[in-house]
Amino acid sequence: MGNAKCGDIMKIYLKISDGVIADVKFETFGCGSAIASSSMATELIKGKPVEEALTLTNRAVAEALDGLPAHKLHCSVLAEEAIKAALKDYYDRQGIACDPAQFPDRAHCEGCGQ
């Protein structure tokens, strides 16, 4: 889950089978750019191996949307962070060792609870 200062909240739910993201769902509370970013991010990782999904960037999300206004770029960052948080949760629940550097430092988020 990600939470930006703007009040947008994203939750990403993953179904992973044999190391591949079989299905992705999202729940987003926020502006249209936040909803579009989370939707596009889920489309970009569905069917991909977990390791490949970890390489998703906010730039890839914004480009897939044919760009976002400068003041809405944080929505694509939030989508990247939400995907990586869901993947980190998967690694933790499965007891899979991972490189913490692959996951964003979410200390800047307000009220994330994570």
PDB file of C-alpha atoms in Angstrom, residues 37-114:
ATOM      1  CA  SER A  37      -1.500   4.977 -12.712  1.00  0.00           C
ATOM      2  CA  SER A  38      -2.490   2.046 -10.514  1.00  0.00           C
ATOM      3  CA  SER A  39      -4.526   0.485 -13.317  1.00  0.00           C
ATOM      4  CA  MET A  40      -1.669   0.814 -15.798  1.00  0.00           C
ATOM      5  CA  ALA A  41       0.866  -0.522 -13.308  1.00  0.00           C
ATOM      6  CA  THR A  42      -1.239  -3.648 -12.776  1.00  0.00           C
ATOM      7  CA  GLU A  43      -1.508  -4.173 -16.543  1.00  0.00           C
ATOM      8  CA  LEU A  44       2.255  -3.793 -16.945  1.00  0.00           C
ATOM      9  CA  ILE A  45       3.088  -6.532 -14.436  1.00  0.00           C
ATOM     10  CA  LYS A  46       0.304  -9.058 -15.026  1.00  0.00           C
ATOM     11  CA  GLY A  47       1.726 -12.272 -16.492  1.00  0.00           C
ATOM     12  CA  LYS A  48       5.301 -11.262 -15.691  1.00  0.00           C
ATOM     13  CA  PRO A  49       7.757 -13.094 -13.447  1.00  0.00           C
ATOM     14  CA  VAL A  50       8.082 -11.513 -10.022  1.00  0.00           C
ATOM     15  CA  GLU A  51      11.701 -10.518 -10.719  1.00  0.00           C
ATOM     16  CA  GLU A  52      10.618  -8.643 -13.849  1.00  0.00           C
ATOM     17  CA  ALA A  53       7.775  -6.903 -12.015  1.00  0.00           C
ATOM     18  CA  LEU A  54      10.325  -5.584  -9.537  1.00  0.00           C
ATOM     19  CA  THR A  55      11.928  -3.587 -12.352  1.00  0.00           C
ATOM     20  CA  LEU A  56       8.754  -1.550 -12.944  1.00  0.00           C
ATOM     21  CA  THR A  57       9.476   2.167 -12.706  1.00  0.00           C
ATOM     22  CA  ASN A  58       7.262   5.178 -12.324  1.00  0.00           C
ATOM     23  CA  ARG A  59       8.660   6.379 -15.659  1.00  0.00           C
ATOM     24  CA  ALA A  60       7.372   3.217 -17.377  1.00  0.00           C
ATOM     25  CA  VAL A  61       3.936   3.785 -15.843  1.00  0.00           C
ATOM     26  CA  ALA A  62       3.839   7.439 -16.938  1.00  0.00           C
ATOM     27  CA  GLU A  63       5.057   6.580 -20.455  1.00  0.00           C
ATOM     28  CA  ALA A  64       2.457   3.829 -20.819  1.00  0.00           C
ATOM     29  CA  LEU A  65      -0.161   6.459 -19.987  1.00  0.00           C
ATOM     30  CA  ASP A  66       1.291   8.736 -22.684  1.00  0.00           C
ATOM     31  CA  GLY A  67       2.512  11.021 -19.945  1.00  0.00           C
ATOM     32  CA  LEU A  68       1.121  12.701 -16.873  1.00  0.00           C
ATOM     33  CA  PRO A  69       1.044  16.393 -16.016  1.00  0.00           C
ATOM     34  CA  ALA A  70       4.108  17.397 -13.972  1.00  0.00           C
ATOM     35  CA  HIS A  71       2.003  17.988 -10.872  1.00  0.00           C
ATOM     36  CA  LYS A  72       0.585  14.446 -11.158  1.00  0.00           C
ATOM     37  CA  LEU A  73       3.854  12.524 -11.604  1.00  0.00           C
ATOM     38  CA  HIS A  74       3.696  11.570  -7.935  1.00  0.00           C
ATOM     39  CA  CYS A  75       0.807   9.253  -8.901  1.00  0.00           C
ATOM     40  CA  SER A  76       3.121   7.123 -11.032  1.00  0.00           C
ATOM     41  CA  VAL A  77       5.650   7.069  -8.168  1.00  0.00           C
ATOM     42  CA  LEU A  78       2.908   5.928  -5.826  1.00  0.00           C
ATOM     43  CA  ALA A  79       1.972   3.133  -8.255  1.00  0.00           C
ATOM     44  CA  GLU A  80       5.580   1.920  -8.413  1.00  0.00           C
ATOM     45  CA  GLU A  81       5.839   1.991  -4.629  1.00  0.00           C
ATOM     46  CA  ALA A  82       2.539   0.142  -4.178  1.00  0.00           C
ATOM     47  CA  ILE A  83       3.622  -2.629  -6.578  1.00  0.00           C
ATOM     48  CA  LYS A  84       6.964  -2.980  -4.819  1.00  0.00           C
ATOM     49  CA  ALA A  85       5.307  -2.985  -1.401  1.00  0.00           C
ATOM     50  CA  ALA A  86       3.007  -5.815  -2.536  1.00  0.00           C
ATOM     51  CA  LEU A  87       5.999  -7.736  -3.883  1.00  0.00           C
ATOM     52  CA  LYS A  88       7.927  -7.179  -0.645  1.00  0.00           C
ATOM     53  CA  ASP A  89       4.928  -8.519   1.256  1.00  0.00           C
ATOM     54  CA  TYR A  90       4.955 -11.603  -1.006  1.00  0.00           C
ATOM     55  CA  TYR A  91       8.663 -12.192  -0.338  1.00  0.00           C
ATOM     56  CA  ASP A  92       8.146 -11.775   3.396  1.00  0.00           C
ATOM     57  CA  ARG A  93       5.141 -14.119   3.531  1.00  0.00           C
ATOM     58  CA  GLN A  94       6.925 -16.760   1.483  1.00  0.00           C
ATOM     59  CA  GLY A  95      10.142 -16.441   3.495  1.00  0.00           C
ATOM     60  CA  ILE A  96      12.083 -15.575   0.344  1.00  0.00           C
ATOM     61  CA  ALA A  97      15.317 -13.672   0.897  1.00  0.00           C
ATOM     62  CA  CYS A  98      15.477 -10.433  -1.034  1.00  0.00           C
ATOM     63  CA  ASP A  99      17.684  -7.414  -1.496  1.00  0.00           C
ATOM     64  CA  PRO A 100      16.202  -4.552   0.545  1.00  0.00           C
ATOM     65  CA  ALA A 101      17.666  -2.099  -1.988  1.00  0.00           C
ATOM     66  CA  GLN A 102      15.041  -3.330  -4.493  1.00  0.00           C
ATOM     67  CA  PHE A 103      12.303  -1.784  -2.409  1.00  0.00           C
ATOM     68  CA  PRO A 104      11.631   1.912  -1.915  1.00  0.00           C
ATOM     69  CA  ASP A 105      12.342   3.660   1.336  1.00  0.00           C
ATOM     70  CA  ARG A 106       8.802   4.542   2.315  1.00  0.00           C
ATOM     71  CA  ALA A 107       9.806   6.700   5.260  1.00  0.00           C
ATOM     72  CA  HIS A 108       8.583   9.775   3.389  1.00  0.00           C
ATOM     73  CA  CYS A 109       5.026   8.424   3.243  1.00  0.00           C
ATOM     74  CA  GLU A 110       2.635   9.799   5.783  1.00  0.00           C
ATOM     75  CA  GLY A 111       0.340   7.291   7.438  1.00  0.00           C
ATOM     76  CA  CYS A 112       1.436   4.291   5.367  1.00  0.00           C
ATOM     77  CA  GLY A 113       1.598   2.096   8.404  1.00  0.00           C
ATOM     78  CA  GLN A 114       4.423   0.147   6.758  1.00  0.00           C
TER      79      GLN A 114
END
